[in-house]
Amino acid sequence: MRTIKIQGLANRTTGRALMPDDPVRIASISKFFVALGVMRLVQAGTLGLDRNVSEYLGWKVTHPAFPDDPITLRHLLSHQVGLRDGIDYALPMDARLEVELAKPEAWDMQHRPGAYFAYANLNSPLIAAVIEAATGKRFDVVMQEQVFEPLALDACFNWTLCSDVKVANAVTLYRSTGEVARDDLRGRRAPCEVVPASDGSCDLANYRLGQTGSIFSPQGGLRISANDLAKVGQIFLRGGDGFLKPETIAEMTRPAWVYDGTNGDTEKGFFCAFGLGVQILGFPGRPETCADEPFGDGKLRYGHAGEAYGLLSGLWWQSVDQTGTAFFRTEVTDEEADRLCIYFCN
């Protein structure tokens, strides 16, 4: 049984009603999709979860406080690499990650890779750069080939490869004040669909594979509809459905980190267990003080949340009951975002 609930407008100016196939900037659920791309490449033997990413990149990335410790995709996907958002992660097209990651403020100097959980957007551009270096293709193209096309999803990162139909039906994001936050396209493509160079230029012919990784916003720039989001959750409920091997799903959903009271930043109790690109809610091994209960029922769930530009979103599935939910809300207040409200706020 499938239930769809829709309310509101996709764009206030045009008065167009929101529909379940309308794409929206889904925020940090994007990171989960990046993990899908990584795991598809792992299945193909193109990437290895425990290989030093410097071997793919051709330049060395190291934790300044622990230079002898290798950095791996497993560290990056589980937010245990030691990076933090102390620098801008929306780097311009002409930036070089090698230079940016040499800055001490990009790192948690107290914890070595694999020892401490700290959720960071900066992980995602580095993962995207690894994908590009390993495949010799742009990140958005790889995601199209490895994830969107096999699953028949009309989705994209930063609009570069979405169809004209999807662009025409883009959901505009509004802040709680009513101010436009993102994607007031009204049927037109933006002049620059990626993060431009520092001089404002936007020629993708100048983009250098494996050097920047951020221009497609892998940390939050996925545009996808609620219907397509739900399709992906169903893949996990069906055991991979030929897209992912059962052992791949087990690898993604197995806790790579569980909060023990000292080994991570839970961000007010929201992050208590994490797999590979997959957040785990209600995991029984966490301390009782870590109350990741946005649903309020204590059930074990897998998926990812998103919050940015006045939007809250979620993709969650529950294997025991074989149920799930995919949703987004716009015009979310700061109070709701701080409390991580999903379905209710008193």
Short mmCIF file of C-alpha atoms in Angstrom, two decimals:
data_model
loop_
_atom_site.label_atom_id
_atom_site.label_comp_id
_atom_site.label_asym_id
_atom_site.label_seq_id
_atom_site.Cartn_x
_atom_site.Cartn_y
_atom_site.Cartn_z
CA MET A 1 0.00 0.00 0.00
CA ARG A 2 1.29 3.45 -0.91
CA THR A 3 0.13 6.75 0.54
CA ILE A 4 0.96 10.10 -1.03
CA LYS A 5 0.22 13.38 0.72
CA ILE A 6 0.77 16.68 -1.07
CA GLN A 7 0.06 20.19 0.07
CA GLY A 8 1.18 23.61 -1.14
CA LEU A 9 2.69 25.32 -4.15
CA ALA A 10 5.83 24.53 -6.12
CA ASN A 11 6.17 28.22 -6.93
CA ARG A 12 4.20 31.08 -5.42
CA THR A 13 4.71 33.52 -8.27
CA THR A 14 3.25 31.21 -10.90
CA GLY A 15 0.77 29.61 -8.51
CA ARG A 16 1.78 26.15 -9.72
CA ALA A 17 0.65 23.38 -7.37
CA LEU A 18 3.22 20.98 -5.96
CA MET A 19 3.14 17.50 -7.53
CA PRO A 20 4.89 14.26 -6.41
CA ASP A 21 7.14 14.19 -9.50
CA ASP A 22 8.40 17.76 -9.03
CA PRO A 23 12.14 17.87 -8.21
CA VAL A 24 13.46 19.71 -5.17
CA ARG A 25 16.92 20.41 -3.79
CA ILE A 26 16.79 17.58 -1.27
CA ALA A 27 19.73 18.79 0.91
CA SER A 28 21.87 16.24 2.77
CA ILE A 29 20.03 13.18 1.46
CA SER A 30 22.39 13.93 -1.44
CA LYS A 31 25.16 12.35 0.64
CA PHE A 32 23.25 9.07 0.74
CA PHE A 33 23.03 9.10 -3.06
CA VAL A 34 26.76 9.77 -3.31
CA ALA A 35 27.23 6.67 -1.16
CA LEU A 36 25.10 4.70 -3.63
CA GLY A 37 27.44 5.80 -6.42
CA VAL A 38 30.49 4.81 -4.39
CA MET A 39 29.07 1.39 -3.54
CA ARG A 40 28.17 0.69 -7.16
CA LEU A 41 31.80 1.43 -8.06
CA VAL A 42 32.96 -0.77 -5.19
CA GLN A 43 30.80 -3.60 -6.56
CA ALA A 44 32.44 -3.09 -9.97
CA GLY A 45 35.93 -3.16 -8.45
CA THR A 46 36.67 0.45 -9.46
CA LEU A 47 36.89 1.66 -5.86
CA GLY A 48 37.93 0.07 -2.58
CA LEU A 49 36.48 1.17 0.73
CA ASP A 50 39.72 0.71 2.66
CA ARG A 51 42.25 1.94 0.13
CA ASN A 52 44.07 5.20 0.80
CA VAL A 53 42.22 7.80 -1.29
CA SER A 54 45.51 9.52 -2.13
CA GLU A 55 46.25 6.56 -4.41
CA TYR A 56 43.28 7.50 -6.57
CA LEU A 57 43.73 11.26 -6.46
CA GLY A 58 47.37 11.47 -7.48
CA TRP A 59 47.92 14.01 -4.72
CA LYS A 60 48.29 13.38 -1.02
CA VAL A 61 45.51 14.09 1.44
CA THR A 62 46.49 13.64 5.07
CA HIS A 63 45.25 14.64 8.48
CA PRO A 64 47.77 17.31 9.59
CA ALA A 65 47.87 15.99 13.16
CA PHE A 66 48.14 12.34 12.07
CA PRO A 67 50.03 12.42 8.76
CA ASP A 68 50.88 8.71 8.77
CA ASP A 69 47.24 7.58 9.04
CA PRO A 70 45.65 6.70 5.68
CA ILE A 71 42.32 8.29 4.79
CA THR A 72 39.79 5.96 3.21
CA LEU A 73 36.32 6.07 1.69
CA ARG A 74 35.08 4.13 4.71
CA HIS A 75 36.26 6.98 6.93
CA LEU A 76 34.66 9.57 4.66
CA LEU A 77 31.30 7.82 4.24
CA SER A 78 30.94 7.25 7.99
CA HIS A 79 32.05 10.79 8.96
CA GLN A 80 35.03 9.49 10.90
CA VAL A 81 37.81 11.03 8.84
CA GLY A 82 38.59 14.06 10.99
CA LEU A 83 37.39 16.72 8.55
CA ARG A 84 35.13 19.48 9.82
CA ASP A 85 33.38 22.40 8.12
CA GLY A 86 35.95 24.93 9.22
CA ILE A 87 36.45 26.08 5.63
CA ASP A 88 34.04 26.69 2.78
CA TYR A 89 32.93 23.40 1.23
CA ALA A 90 31.18 25.08 -1.76
CA LEU A 91 34.50 25.64 -3.46
CA PRO A 92 34.66 27.49 -6.80
CA MET A 93 35.49 25.65 -10.00
CA ASP A 94 39.09 26.83 -10.04
CA ALA A 95 39.81 25.89 -6.42
CA ARG A 96 42.06 22.95 -5.58
CA LEU A 97 41.13 20.61 -2.77
CA GLU A 98 44.80 19.82 -2.28
CA VAL A 99 45.35 23.44 -1.27
CA GLU A 100 42.14 23.84 0.71
CA LEU A 101 42.63 20.66 2.73
CA ALA A 102 46.11 21.77 3.74
CA LYS A 103 44.46 24.41 5.94
CA PRO A 104 44.46 23.36 9.62
CA GLU A 105 40.96 24.77 10.16
CA ALA A 106 39.57 22.07 7.86
CA TRP A 107 40.51 19.43 10.44
CA ASP A 108 39.72 18.28 13.96
CA MET A 109 43.20 18.19 15.40
CA GLN A 110 42.20 16.12 18.43
CA HIS A 111 40.98 12.93 16.73
CA ARG A 112 42.67 10.65 14.23
CA PRO A 113 40.86 9.06 11.25
CA GLY A 114 38.53 6.27 12.35
CA ALA A 115 38.40 7.35 15.99
CA TYR A 116 35.65 9.95 16.23
CA PHE A 117 32.36 10.79 14.48
CA ALA A 118 31.76 14.38 13.36
CA TYR A 119 29.25 15.03 10.62
CA ALA A 120 30.86 17.21 7.94
CA ASN A 121 29.78 18.50 4.54
CA LEU A 122 33.42 18.79 3.50
CA ASN A 123 33.69 15.00 3.20
CA SER A 124 31.48 15.03 0.11
CA PRO A 125 33.64 17.10 -2.28
CA LEU A 126 36.58 14.85 -1.41
CA ILE A 127 34.50 11.74 -2.18
CA ALA A 128 33.39 13.32 -5.47
CA ALA A 129 37.01 14.06 -6.37
CA VAL A 130 37.95 10.42 -5.67
CA ILE A 131 35.11 9.23 -7.90
CA GLU A 132 36.33 11.48 -10.72
CA ALA A 133 39.95 10.45 -10.35
CA ALA A 134 39.08 6.74 -10.33
CA THR A 135 36.71 6.88 -13.31
CA GLY A 136 38.13 9.68 -15.43
CA LYS A 137 34.63 11.20 -15.67
CA ARG A 138 32.83 14.13 -14.10
CA PHE A 139 31.03 13.39 -10.86
CA ASP A 140 27.60 14.29 -12.25
CA VAL A 141 28.11 11.99 -15.24
CA VAL A 142 29.16 9.08 -13.02
CA MET A 143 26.10 9.56 -10.83
CA GLN A 144 23.93 9.55 -13.93
CA GLU A 145 25.51 6.34 -15.20
CA GLN A 146 25.75 4.48 -11.90
CA VAL A 147 22.59 5.56 -10.08
CA PHE A 148 20.02 7.59 -11.97
CA GLU A 149 19.93 5.70 -15.28
CA PRO A 150 19.87 2.17 -13.78
CA LEU A 151 16.98 3.20 -11.50
CA ALA A 152 15.17 5.25 -14.19
CA LEU A 153 15.33 8.40 -12.06
CA ASP A 154 15.08 11.83 -13.66
CA ALA A 155 17.40 13.38 -11.07
CA CYS A 156 20.61 15.36 -11.14
CA PHE A 157 23.15 17.32 -9.13
CA ASN A 158 22.88 21.10 -9.54
CA TRP A 159 20.57 20.68 -12.59
CA THR A 160 23.37 19.84 -15.05
CA LEU A 161 21.85 16.61 -16.40
CA CYS A 162 18.17 16.88 -15.46
CA SER A 163 15.65 16.92 -18.31
CA ASP A 164 13.98 20.11 -19.46
CA VAL A 165 10.74 18.70 -18.05
CA LYS A 166 12.24 18.51 -14.59
CA VAL A 167 13.70 22.01 -14.84
CA ALA A 168 10.26 23.30 -15.83
CA ASN A 169 8.77 21.69 -12.72
CA ALA A 170 11.43 22.72 -10.21
CA VAL A 171 10.25 23.34 -6.65
CA THR A 172 11.25 26.77 -5.38
CA LEU A 173 12.61 26.78 -1.85
CA TYR A 174 11.37 29.50 0.47
CA ARG A 175 12.57 30.44 3.92
CA SER A 176 10.07 30.75 6.77
CA THR A 177 9.95 34.50 6.07
CA GLY A 178 8.67 33.84 2.55
CA GLU A 179 11.98 34.92 1.01
CA VAL A 180 13.15 32.86 -1.96
CA ALA A 181 16.09 30.68 -0.93
CA ARG A 182 16.85 28.58 -4.05
CA ASP A 183 15.60 27.46 -7.46
CA ASP A 184 13.13 30.14 -8.47
CA LEU A 185 13.60 28.89 -12.04
CA ARG A 186 10.07 29.26 -13.42
CA GLY A 187 10.87 26.97 -16.33
CA ARG A 188 14.27 28.44 -17.18
CA ARG A 189 17.69 26.96 -16.62
CA ALA A 190 20.05 29.03 -14.52
CA PRO A 191 22.86 30.80 -16.45
CA CYS A 192 25.36 28.74 -14.41
CA GLU A 193 24.17 25.41 -13.07
CA VAL A 194 27.28 24.68 -10.98
CA VAL A 195 29.44 26.58 -8.50
CA PRO A 196 31.31 28.98 -10.84
CA ALA A 197 34.98 29.85 -10.81
CA SER A 198 36.21 32.57 -8.47
CA ASP A 199 35.99 35.11 -11.31
CA GLY A 200 32.36 34.17 -12.00
CA SER A 201 33.07 32.22 -15.19
CA CYS A 202 31.21 28.97 -15.73
CA ASP A 203 32.87 26.99 -18.51
CA LEU A 204 32.86 23.29 -17.60
CA ALA A 205 35.58 22.75 -20.19
CA ASN A 206 37.94 24.32 -17.63
CA TYR A 207 36.90 21.92 -14.86
CA ARG A 208 39.72 19.62 -13.72
CA LEU A 209 38.69 16.11 -12.75
CA GLY A 210 39.68 14.98 -9.28
CA GLN A 211 40.89 18.41 -8.20
CA THR A 212 37.83 20.20 -6.77
CA GLY A 213 34.81 17.90 -6.42
CA SER A 214 32.48 20.58 -5.06
CA ILE A 215 30.92 22.32 -8.07
CA PHE A 216 28.03 19.84 -8.32
CA SER A 217 27.30 20.21 -4.59
CA PRO A 218 27.58 16.51 -3.67
CA GLN A 219 26.87 17.43 -0.05
CA GLY A 220 23.38 18.79 -0.77
CA GLY A 221 22.71 19.66 -4.41
CA LEU A 222 20.71 16.64 -5.57
CA ARG A 223 17.45 17.58 -7.30
CA ILE A 224 14.96 14.76 -7.06
CA SER A 225 11.21 14.26 -6.67
CA ALA A 226 9.46 12.64 -3.73
CA ASN A 227 8.33 9.81 -6.01
CA ASP A 228 11.88 9.08 -7.17
CA LEU A 229 13.12 9.31 -3.61
CA ALA A 230 10.59 6.68 -2.57
CA LYS A 231 11.73 4.38 -5.40
CA VAL A 232 15.21 4.26 -3.93
CA GLY A 233 13.91 3.41 -0.47
CA GLN A 234 11.98 0.53 -2.00
CA ILE A 235 15.22 -0.83 -3.46
CA PHE A 236 16.49 -1.38 0.08
CA LEU A 237 13.24 -2.97 1.23
CA ARG A 238 13.51 -5.40 -1.71
CA GLY A 239 17.05 -6.45 -0.82
CA GLY A 240 18.82 -4.51 -3.56
CA ASP A 241 16.56 -5.48 -6.46
CA GLY A 242 19.54 -6.15 -8.75
CA PHE A 243 20.89 -2.63 -8.26
CA LEU A 244 22.83 -3.40 -5.08
CA LYS A 245 24.04 -6.79 -3.92
CA PRO A 246 22.67 -7.97 -0.56
CA GLU A 247 26.20 -7.87 0.83
CA THR A 248 26.52 -4.25 -0.33
CA ILE A 249 23.35 -3.30 1.54
CA ALA A 250 24.67 -5.10 4.61
CA GLU A 251 27.92 -3.12 4.35
CA MET A 252 26.09 0.19 4.05
CA THR A 253 23.64 -0.42 6.90
CA ARG A 254 26.04 -2.09 9.33
CA PRO A 255 27.01 0.47 12.00
CA ALA A 256 30.47 1.81 11.28
CA TRP A 257 30.05 4.00 14.34
CA VAL A 258 27.84 3.85 17.42
CA TYR A 259 27.96 6.57 20.03
CA ASP A 260 29.41 5.30 23.31
CA GLY A 261 29.22 8.54 25.24
CA THR A 262 32.58 10.00 24.19
CA ASN A 263 33.43 8.92 20.64
CA GLY A 264 31.56 11.51 18.58
CA ASP A 265 29.55 14.68 18.25
CA THR A 266 25.88 13.65 18.21
CA GLU A 267 24.59 17.16 17.41
CA LYS A 268 22.10 17.24 20.28
CA GLY A 269 21.40 13.52 20.14
CA PHE A 270 20.41 13.28 16.48
CA PHE A 271 23.40 11.23 15.31
CA CYS A 272 23.75 8.10 17.42
CA ALA A 273 24.74 5.45 14.88
CA PHE A 274 25.98 5.67 11.29
CA GLY A 275 26.81 3.23 8.51
CA LEU A 276 28.32 4.05 5.11
CA GLY A 277 26.34 7.05 3.95
CA VAL A 278 23.40 5.76 5.96
CA GLN A 279 22.12 7.21 9.21
CA ILE A 280 20.69 4.71 11.70
CA LEU A 281 17.89 5.69 14.05
CA GLY A 282 16.96 3.75 17.17
CA PHE A 283 20.01 1.48 17.16
CA PRO A 284 19.87 -0.67 20.31
CA GLY A 285 23.57 -0.36 21.12
CA ARG A 286 23.55 3.38 21.72
CA PRO A 287 23.41 4.94 25.20
CA GLU A 288 19.99 5.89 26.49
CA THR A 289 21.21 9.47 26.66
CA CYS A 290 21.41 9.52 22.85
CA ALA A 291 17.76 9.92 21.95
CA ASP A 292 17.58 9.99 18.14
CA GLU A 293 13.79 9.76 18.11
CA PRO A 294 12.35 12.10 15.45
CA PHE A 295 9.56 9.58 14.80
CA GLY A 296 8.85 9.06 18.48
CA ASP A 297 8.30 5.29 18.30
CA GLY A 298 11.79 3.89 19.07
CA LYS A 299 11.87 1.67 15.95
CA LEU A 300 15.09 0.87 14.11
CA ARG A 301 15.28 2.83 10.85
CA TYR A 302 17.82 3.46 8.12
CA GLY A 303 18.15 6.38 5.72
CA HIS A 304 19.19 10.00 5.80
CA ALA A 305 17.86 13.43 6.76
CA GLY A 306 18.25 16.77 5.02
CA GLU A 307 17.99 20.39 6.16
CA ALA A 308 18.97 23.50 4.22
CA TYR A 309 17.50 26.67 2.68
CA GLY A 310 14.23 26.38 4.59
CA LEU A 311 13.74 22.70 3.71
CA LEU A 312 13.55 19.60 5.87
CA SER A 313 13.63 16.22 4.15
CA GLY A 314 13.94 12.56 4.97
CA LEU A 315 14.23 9.13 3.39
CA TRP A 316 13.74 6.34 5.91
CA TRP A 317 12.93 2.64 5.76
CA GLN A 318 12.11 0.11 8.42
CA SER A 319 13.05 -3.45 7.44
CA VAL A 320 11.03 -5.33 10.08
CA ASP A 321 7.70 -3.80 9.08
CA GLN A 322 8.78 -3.34 5.43
CA THR A 323 7.66 0.27 5.53
CA GLY A 324 9.28 3.56 4.70
CA THR A 325 8.75 7.23 4.12
CA ALA A 326 10.11 9.85 1.75
CA PHE A 327 9.21 13.47 2.35
CA PHE A 328 10.19 17.09 2.24
CA ARG A 329 8.83 20.28 3.75
CA THR A 330 9.66 23.85 2.81
CA GLU A 331 9.43 27.17 4.68
CA VAL A 332 10.63 25.45 7.84
CA THR A 333 11.25 27.77 10.77
CA ASP A 334 14.61 27.92 12.55
CA GLU A 335 12.95 26.46 15.63
CA GLU A 336 11.65 23.46 13.69
CA ALA A 337 15.03 22.93 12.08
CA ASP A 338 16.80 23.10 15.46
CA ARG A 339 14.37 20.56 16.92
CA LEU A 340 14.59 18.37 13.80
CA CYS A 341 10.80 18.24 13.56
CA ILE A 342 9.59 15.79 10.93
CA TYR A 343 5.89 15.23 11.29
CA PHE A 344 4.96 17.29 14.29
CA CYS A 345 6.06 20.21 16.41
CA ASN A 346 4.03 21.30 19.40
#
